[in-house]
Amino acid sequence: MRAKLKWVIHGVVLIISVIFLGIVCEKASNATVMETGIPQIVCIVITAFIVNIIKAVRMYVIMFGYEFSICKFIRFYIVTAFANITIPFKCGELYRGYYLGDLLGSFSEGYLMVIFDRFVDTLALISIVIGVNIFLGTDMGVVYLLLSGFLFIAL
């Protein structure tokens, strides 16, 4: 029964992802792509590839110590990255936690790893924002200060 439910959940997420991807593709016009130009598109694709490699390595480091094959991890990352990209409002993170929990055998550990991954991602982003603001000498907003204070206290 549990195996059937797992495949139903995977199927529902795939269908939702394809529906949202279709909506995005329908809204984007060919003229917009042609106006952008090939060099810019290549730059965007290369940047997205590098960012996903970095995120995959970070997730692999977070999962270090669990016994699973690299092939299972690559399949996990590709499937959940597709869901994260296509499903709006970070709802793909719920699926990532479910898939990771199923892979590790503990849903609580799966969701905690996803929360920790989001925490590290936010910490990196805030660090970059603070560094740029210090380098440029601009005034940081109250939101950045509160968020960065919260993150550093949580460490």
PDB file of C-alpha atoms in Angstrom:
ATOM      1  CA  MET A   1       0.000   0.000   0.000  1.00  0.00           C
ATOM      2  CA  ARG A   2       2.789   2.418   0.944  1.00  0.00           C
ATOM      3  CA  ALA A   3       4.613   1.801  -2.347  1.00  0.00           C
ATOM      4  CA  LYS A   4       1.447   2.608  -4.319  1.00  0.00           C
ATOM      5  CA  LEU A   5       0.929   5.809  -2.337  1.00  0.00           C
ATOM      6  CA  LYS A   6       4.528   6.823  -3.014  1.00  0.00           C
ATOM      7  CA  TRP A   7       4.045   6.471  -6.778  1.00  0.00           C
ATOM      8  CA  VAL A   8       0.736   8.345  -6.611  1.00  0.00           C
ATOM      9  CA  ILE A   9       2.468  11.254  -4.854  1.00  0.00           C
ATOM     10  CA  HIS A  10       5.306  11.238  -7.405  1.00  0.00           C
ATOM     11  CA  GLY A  11       2.765  11.174 -10.242  1.00  0.00           C
ATOM     12  CA  VAL A  12       0.691  14.028  -8.818  1.00  0.00           C
ATOM     13  CA  VAL A  13       3.783  16.198  -8.358  1.00  0.00           C
ATOM     14  CA  LEU A  14       4.897  15.419 -11.927  1.00  0.00           C
ATOM     15  CA  ILE A  15       1.472  16.343 -13.329  1.00  0.00           C
ATOM     16  CA  ILE A  16       1.363  19.600 -11.327  1.00  0.00           C
ATOM     17  CA  SER A  17       4.901  20.454 -12.474  1.00  0.00           C
ATOM     18  CA  VAL A  18       4.060  19.842 -16.126  1.00  0.00           C
ATOM     19  CA  ILE A  19       0.881  21.945 -15.835  1.00  0.00           C
ATOM     20  CA  PHE A  20       2.780  24.908 -14.357  1.00  0.00           C
ATOM     21  CA  LEU A  21       5.574  24.484 -16.909  1.00  0.00           C
ATOM     22  CA  GLY A  22       2.970  24.576 -19.672  1.00  0.00           C
ATOM     23  CA  ILE A  23       1.459  27.760 -18.257  1.00  0.00           C
ATOM     24  CA  VAL A  24       4.873  29.429 -18.146  1.00  0.00           C
ATOM     25  CA  CYS A  25       5.706  28.333 -21.692  1.00  0.00           C
ATOM     26  CA  GLU A  26       2.344  29.580 -22.933  1.00  0.00           C
ATOM     27  CA  LYS A  27       2.912  33.010 -21.375  1.00  0.00           C
ATOM     28  CA  ALA A  28       6.424  33.354 -22.791  1.00  0.00           C
ATOM     29  CA  SER A  29       6.380  34.418 -26.389  1.00  0.00           C
ATOM     30  CA  ASN A  30       8.897  33.452 -29.047  1.00  0.00           C
ATOM     31  CA  ALA A  31       9.526  37.150 -29.701  1.00  0.00           C
ATOM     32  CA  THR A  32      10.833  37.575 -26.144  1.00  0.00           C
ATOM     33  CA  VAL A  33      13.282  34.716 -26.624  1.00  0.00           C
ATOM     34  CA  MET A  34      14.427  36.053 -29.996  1.00  0.00           C
ATOM     35  CA  GLU A  35      14.915  39.577 -28.584  1.00  0.00           C
ATOM     36  CA  THR A  36      17.100  38.239 -25.779  1.00  0.00           C
ATOM     37  CA  GLY A  37      19.720  36.848 -28.096  1.00  0.00           C
ATOM     38  CA  ILE A  38      21.706  33.654 -28.169  1.00  0.00           C
ATOM     39  CA  PRO A  39      24.719  34.854 -26.085  1.00  0.00           C
ATOM     40  CA  GLN A  40      22.457  35.943 -23.222  1.00  0.00           C
ATOM     41  CA  ILE A  41      20.534  32.657 -23.313  1.00  0.00           C
ATOM     42  CA  VAL A  42      23.788  30.675 -23.260  1.00  0.00           C
ATOM     43  CA  CYS A  43      24.996  32.765 -20.307  1.00  0.00           C
ATOM     44  CA  ILE A  44      21.739  32.131 -18.422  1.00  0.00           C
ATOM     45  CA  VAL A  45      21.897  28.379 -19.080  1.00  0.00           C
ATOM     46  CA  ILE A  46      25.544  28.143 -17.971  1.00  0.00           C
ATOM     47  CA  THR A  47      24.819  30.172 -14.819  1.00  0.00           C
ATOM     48  CA  ALA A  48      21.798  28.008 -13.970  1.00  0.00           C
ATOM     49  CA  PHE A  49      23.890  24.869 -14.493  1.00  0.00           C
ATOM     50  CA  ILE A  50      26.679  26.121 -12.199  1.00  0.00           C
ATOM     51  CA  VAL A  51      24.203  27.210  -9.506  1.00  0.00           C
ATOM     52  CA  ASN A  52      22.509  23.791  -9.575  1.00  0.00           C
ATOM     53  CA  ILE A  53      25.875  22.025  -9.315  1.00  0.00           C
ATOM     54  CA  ILE A  54      26.716  24.122  -6.237  1.00  0.00           C
ATOM     55  CA  LYS A  55      23.294  23.437  -4.691  1.00  0.00           C
ATOM     56  CA  ALA A  56      23.613  19.708  -5.390  1.00  0.00           C
ATOM     57  CA  VAL A  57      27.049  19.572  -3.760  1.00  0.00           C
ATOM     58  CA  ARG A  58      25.709  21.474  -0.740  1.00  0.00           C
ATOM     59  CA  MET A  59      22.807  19.035  -0.385  1.00  0.00           C
ATOM     60  CA  TYR A  60      25.175  16.083  -0.785  1.00  0.00           C
ATOM     61  CA  VAL A  61      27.362  17.461   2.023  1.00  0.00           C
ATOM     62  CA  ILE A  62      24.296  17.901   4.235  1.00  0.00           C
ATOM     63  CA  MET A  63      23.338  14.271   3.557  1.00  0.00           C
ATOM     64  CA  PHE A  64      26.867  13.031   4.242  1.00  0.00           C
ATOM     65  CA  GLY A  65      26.881   9.974   6.480  1.00  0.00           C
ATOM     66  CA  TYR A  66      23.787   8.326   5.031  1.00  0.00           C
ATOM     67  CA  GLU A  67      24.320   5.257   2.918  1.00  0.00           C
ATOM     68  CA  PHE A  68      22.931   5.707  -0.575  1.00  0.00           C
ATOM     69  CA  SER A  69      24.378   5.521  -4.042  1.00  0.00           C
ATOM     70  CA  ILE A  70      25.422   8.548  -6.057  1.00  0.00           C
ATOM     71  CA  CYS A  71      22.932   7.479  -8.748  1.00  0.00           C
ATOM     72  CA  LYS A  72      20.065   7.668  -6.229  1.00  0.00           C
ATOM     73  CA  PHE A  73      21.246  11.101  -5.133  1.00  0.00           C
ATOM     74  CA  ILE A  74      21.481  12.404  -8.715  1.00  0.00           C
ATOM     75  CA  ARG A  75      17.982  11.089  -9.480  1.00  0.00           C
ATOM     76  CA  PHE A  76      16.695  12.670  -6.241  1.00  0.00           C
ATOM     77  CA  TYR A  77      18.265  16.020  -7.063  1.00  0.00           C
ATOM     78  CA  ILE A  78      17.079  16.147 -10.685  1.00  0.00           C
ATOM     79  CA  VAL A  79      13.497  15.186  -9.816  1.00  0.00           C
ATOM     80  CA  THR A  80      13.209  17.592  -6.892  1.00  0.00           C
ATOM     81  CA  ALA A  81      14.985  20.423  -8.747  1.00  0.00           C
ATOM     82  CA  PHE A  82      12.436  20.092 -11.560  1.00  0.00           C
ATOM     83  CA  ALA A  83       9.597  20.241  -9.027  1.00  0.00           C
ATOM     84  CA  ASN A  84      11.178  23.251  -7.264  1.00  0.00           C
ATOM     85  CA  ILE A  85      11.623  25.146 -10.515  1.00  0.00           C
ATOM     86  CA  THR A  86       8.152  24.505 -11.897  1.00  0.00           C
ATOM     87  CA  ILE A  87       5.892  24.564  -8.820  1.00  0.00           C
ATOM     88  CA  PRO A  88       5.474  28.119  -7.461  1.00  0.00           C
ATOM     89  CA  PHE A  89       5.699  29.468  -3.905  1.00  0.00           C
ATOM     90  CA  LYS A  90       8.428  27.009  -2.819  1.00  0.00           C
ATOM     91  CA  CYS A  91       5.862  24.197  -2.670  1.00  0.00           C
ATOM     92  CA  GLY A  92       8.467  21.990  -4.328  1.00  0.00           C
ATOM     93  CA  GLU A  93      10.351  22.061  -1.021  1.00  0.00           C
ATOM     94  CA  LEU A  94       7.525  20.050   0.556  1.00  0.00           C
ATOM     95  CA  TYR A  95       8.004  17.432  -2.148  1.00  0.00           C
ATOM     96  CA  ARG A  96      11.790  17.552  -1.664  1.00  0.00           C
ATOM     97  CA  GLY A  97      11.319  16.796   2.047  1.00  0.00           C
ATOM     98  CA  TYR A  98       8.953  13.933   1.247  1.00  0.00           C
ATOM     99  CA  TYR A  99      11.268  12.449  -1.394  1.00  0.00           C
ATOM    100  CA  LEU A 100      14.316  12.831   0.855  1.00  0.00           C
ATOM    101  CA  GLY A 101      12.475  11.289   3.796  1.00  0.00           C
ATOM    102  CA  ASP A 102      11.479   8.359   1.604  1.00  0.00           C
ATOM    103  CA  LEU A 103      15.083   7.993   0.414  1.00  0.00           C
ATOM    104  CA  LEU A 104      16.506   8.079   3.961  1.00  0.00           C
ATOM    105  CA  GLY A 105      13.716   6.172   5.656  1.00  0.00           C
ATOM    106  CA  SER A 106      12.724   8.999   8.015  1.00  0.00           C
ATOM    107  CA  PHE A 107      10.426  11.812   6.976  1.00  0.00           C
ATOM    108  CA  SER A 108      11.350  13.955   9.967  1.00  0.00           C
ATOM    109  CA  GLU A 109      15.047  13.760   9.013  1.00  0.00           C
ATOM    110  CA  GLY A 110      14.164  14.513   5.403  1.00  0.00           C
ATOM    111  CA  TYR A 111      12.223  17.648   6.265  1.00  0.00           C
ATOM    112  CA  LEU A 112      14.852  18.762   8.783  1.00  0.00           C
ATOM    113  CA  MET A 113      17.543  18.455   6.110  1.00  0.00           C
ATOM    114  CA  VAL A 114      15.470  20.581   3.741  1.00  0.00           C
ATOM    115  CA  ILE A 115      14.953  23.199   6.460  1.00  0.00           C
ATOM    116  CA  PHE A 116      18.693  23.222   7.169  1.00  0.00           C
ATOM    117  CA  ASP A 117      19.397  23.559   3.429  1.00  0.00           C
ATOM    118  CA  ARG A 118      17.055  26.572   3.233  1.00  0.00           C
ATOM    119  CA  PHE A 119      18.761  28.049   6.311  1.00  0.00           C
ATOM    120  CA  VAL A 120      22.224  27.705   4.757  1.00  0.00           C
ATOM    121  CA  ASP A 121      20.934  29.145   1.482  1.00  0.00           C
ATOM    122  CA  THR A 122      19.459  32.167   3.264  1.00  0.00           C
ATOM    123  CA  LEU A 123      22.626  32.637   5.300  1.00  0.00           C
ATOM    124  CA  ALA A 124      24.728  32.686   2.125  1.00  0.00           C
ATOM    125  CA  LEU A 125      22.386  35.173   0.458  1.00  0.00           C
ATOM    126  CA  ILE A 126      22.340  37.527   3.448  1.00  0.00           C
ATOM    127  CA  SER A 127      26.134  37.315   3.727  1.00  0.00           C
ATOM    128  CA  ILE A 128      26.486  38.351   0.095  1.00  0.00           C
ATOM    129  CA  VAL A 129      24.016  41.229   0.539  1.00  0.00           C
ATOM    130  CA  ILE A 130      25.827  42.453   3.646  1.00  0.00           C
ATOM    131  CA  GLY A 131      29.205  42.169   1.907  1.00  0.00           C
ATOM    132  CA  VAL A 132      28.017  44.127  -1.125  1.00  0.00           C
ATOM    133  CA  ASN A 133      26.461  46.807   1.086  1.00  0.00           C
ATOM    134  CA  ILE A 134      29.673  47.164   3.099  1.00  0.00           C
ATOM    135  CA  PHE A 135      31.785  47.236  -0.079  1.00  0.00           C
ATOM    136  CA  LEU A 136      29.572  49.850  -1.779  1.00  0.00           C
ATOM    137  CA  GLY A 137      29.044  51.832   1.423  1.00  0.00           C
ATOM    138  CA  THR A 138      25.252  51.873   1.015  1.00  0.00           C
ATOM    139  CA  ASP A 139      22.730  51.933   3.825  1.00  0.00           C
ATOM    140  CA  MET A 140      21.297  48.532   4.729  1.00  0.00           C
ATOM    141  CA  GLY A 141      17.578  48.293   5.229  1.00  0.00           C
ATOM    142  CA  VAL A 142      15.955  47.308   8.489  1.00  0.00           C
ATOM    143  CA  VAL A 143      14.728  44.030   6.997  1.00  0.00           C
ATOM    144  CA  TYR A 144      18.268  42.963   6.087  1.00  0.00           C
ATOM    145  CA  LEU A 145      19.542  43.858   9.546  1.00  0.00           C
ATOM    146  CA  LEU A 146      16.749  41.973  11.320  1.00  0.00           C
ATOM    147  CA  LEU A 147      17.075  38.913   9.096  1.00  0.00           C
ATOM    148  CA  SER A 148      20.848  38.807   9.367  1.00  0.00           C
ATOM    149  CA  GLY A 149      20.637  39.279  13.143  1.00  0.00           C
ATOM    150  CA  PHE A 150      18.193  36.413  13.407  1.00  0.00           C
ATOM    151  CA  LEU A 151      20.389  34.158  11.282  1.00  0.00           C
ATOM    152  CA  PHE A 152      23.553  34.908  13.227  1.00  0.00           C
ATOM    153  CA  ILE A 153      21.767  34.410  16.568  1.00  0.00           C
ATOM    154  CA  ALA A 154      20.449  31.068  15.314  1.00  0.00           C
ATOM    155  CA  LEU A 155      23.994  29.913  14.622  1.00  0.00           C
TER     156      LEU A 155
END
